[in-house]
Amino acid sequence: MNDKKKQGQPAVGDEVTWRSHGSSVSGKVEKKITERTEESERTVDASPEDPQYRVRSDKSGKSAVHKPSALRKKDRHD
């Protein structure tokens, strides 16, 4: 009975960074995905135990889907 959010798991609205093609990208979490679905032009095999997140790039405005291990919450000083 753990009511606390898993450590390191992003939440909708969080500012995050991730690596894409050797560069650091920043953006915002738009959606937590907890079931197999189509998102960002691909099939996302997510579940409540293994969620994935749709993020939108600040620079390009495009959406992508990533596992939580690929996302880092931005420091408030970034």
Tab-separated table of C-alpha atoms in Angstrom:
chain	number	residue	atom	x	y	z
A	1	MET	CA	0.000	0.000	0.000
A	2	ASN	CA	2.355	2.683	-1.302
A	3	ASP	CA	0.524	5.960	-1.861
A	4	LYS	CA	3.686	7.796	-2.845
A	5	LYS	CA	4.477	8.213	-6.501
A	6	LYS	CA	7.337	5.965	-7.601
A	7	GLN	CA	10.678	7.707	-7.212
A	8	GLY	CA	11.764	9.263	-10.478
A	9	GLN	CA	8.420	8.758	-12.214
A	10	PRO	CA	7.372	11.915	-14.020
A	11	ALA	CA	3.882	13.362	-13.725
A	12	VAL	CA	1.697	15.154	-16.249
A	13	GLY	CA	2.885	18.763	-16.456
A	14	ASP	CA	6.464	18.037	-15.348
A	15	GLU	CA	9.253	19.723	-17.295
A	16	VAL	CA	11.657	16.993	-18.438
A	17	THR	CA	14.696	16.385	-20.623
A	18	TRP	CA	15.649	13.366	-22.722
A	19	ARG	CA	18.301	12.375	-25.260
A	20	SER	CA	17.424	12.274	-28.947
A	21	HIS	CA	19.949	11.673	-31.717
A	22	GLY	CA	22.851	12.651	-29.450
A	23	SER	CA	21.301	15.902	-28.248
A	24	SER	CA	19.455	16.883	-25.108
A	25	VAL	CA	15.802	17.805	-25.681
A	26	SER	CA	13.506	19.527	-23.195
A	27	GLY	CA	9.748	19.518	-23.014
A	28	LYS	CA	6.701	18.782	-20.925
A	29	VAL	CA	4.919	15.547	-19.991
A	30	GLU	CA	1.469	15.574	-21.595
A	31	LYS	CA	0.108	12.135	-20.776
A	32	LYS	CA	0.842	9.008	-18.750
A	33	ILE	CA	0.096	5.916	-20.855
A	34	THR	CA	-0.895	2.773	-18.935
A	35	GLU	CA	-2.250	0.471	-21.645
A	36	ARG	CA	-1.306	-0.762	-25.096
A	37	THR	CA	-2.297	1.977	-27.539
A	38	GLU	CA	-1.297	3.964	-30.614
A	39	GLU	CA	0.534	7.193	-29.759
A	40	SER	CA	2.899	9.403	-31.764
A	41	GLU	CA	2.609	7.192	-34.842
A	42	ARG	CA	3.643	3.949	-33.115
A	43	THR	CA	2.277	1.182	-30.917
A	44	VAL	CA	3.061	1.764	-27.254
A	45	ASP	CA	3.156	-1.413	-25.167
A	46	ALA	CA	2.520	0.160	-21.758
A	47	SER	CA	0.745	-1.092	-18.636
A	48	PRO	CA	-0.030	0.257	-15.145
A	49	GLU	CA	3.107	-1.529	-13.893
A	50	ASP	CA	5.234	-0.335	-16.843
A	51	PRO	CA	3.888	3.069	-17.940
A	52	GLN	CA	5.233	5.258	-20.707
A	53	TYR	CA	4.865	9.002	-21.163
A	54	ARG	CA	3.930	11.248	-24.089
A	55	VAL	CA	6.104	14.350	-24.053
A	56	ARG	CA	6.090	17.438	-26.272
A	57	SER	CA	9.369	19.061	-27.322
A	58	ASP	CA	9.723	22.740	-26.410
A	59	LYS	CA	11.795	23.348	-29.548
A	60	SER	CA	9.958	21.425	-32.286
A	61	GLY	CA	6.487	21.136	-30.758
A	62	LYS	CA	6.424	17.462	-31.763
A	63	SER	CA	5.263	14.670	-29.460
A	64	ALA	CA	7.199	11.525	-28.614
A	65	VAL	CA	6.668	8.612	-26.226
A	66	HIS	CA	9.345	7.513	-23.763
A	67	LYS	CA	9.812	5.131	-20.869
A	68	PRO	CA	10.357	6.857	-17.520
A	69	SER	CA	13.997	5.700	-17.470
A	70	ALA	CA	14.664	7.923	-20.520
A	71	LEU	CA	13.229	11.057	-18.890
A	72	ARG	CA	14.902	13.335	-16.355
A	73	LYS	CA	12.982	15.982	-14.445
A	74	LYS	CA	14.401	19.439	-15.097
A	75	ASP	CA	15.948	21.276	-12.192
A	76	ARG	CA	14.234	24.533	-11.399
A	77	HIS	CA	17.583	26.192	-12.153
A	78	ASP	CA	17.787	24.833	-15.748
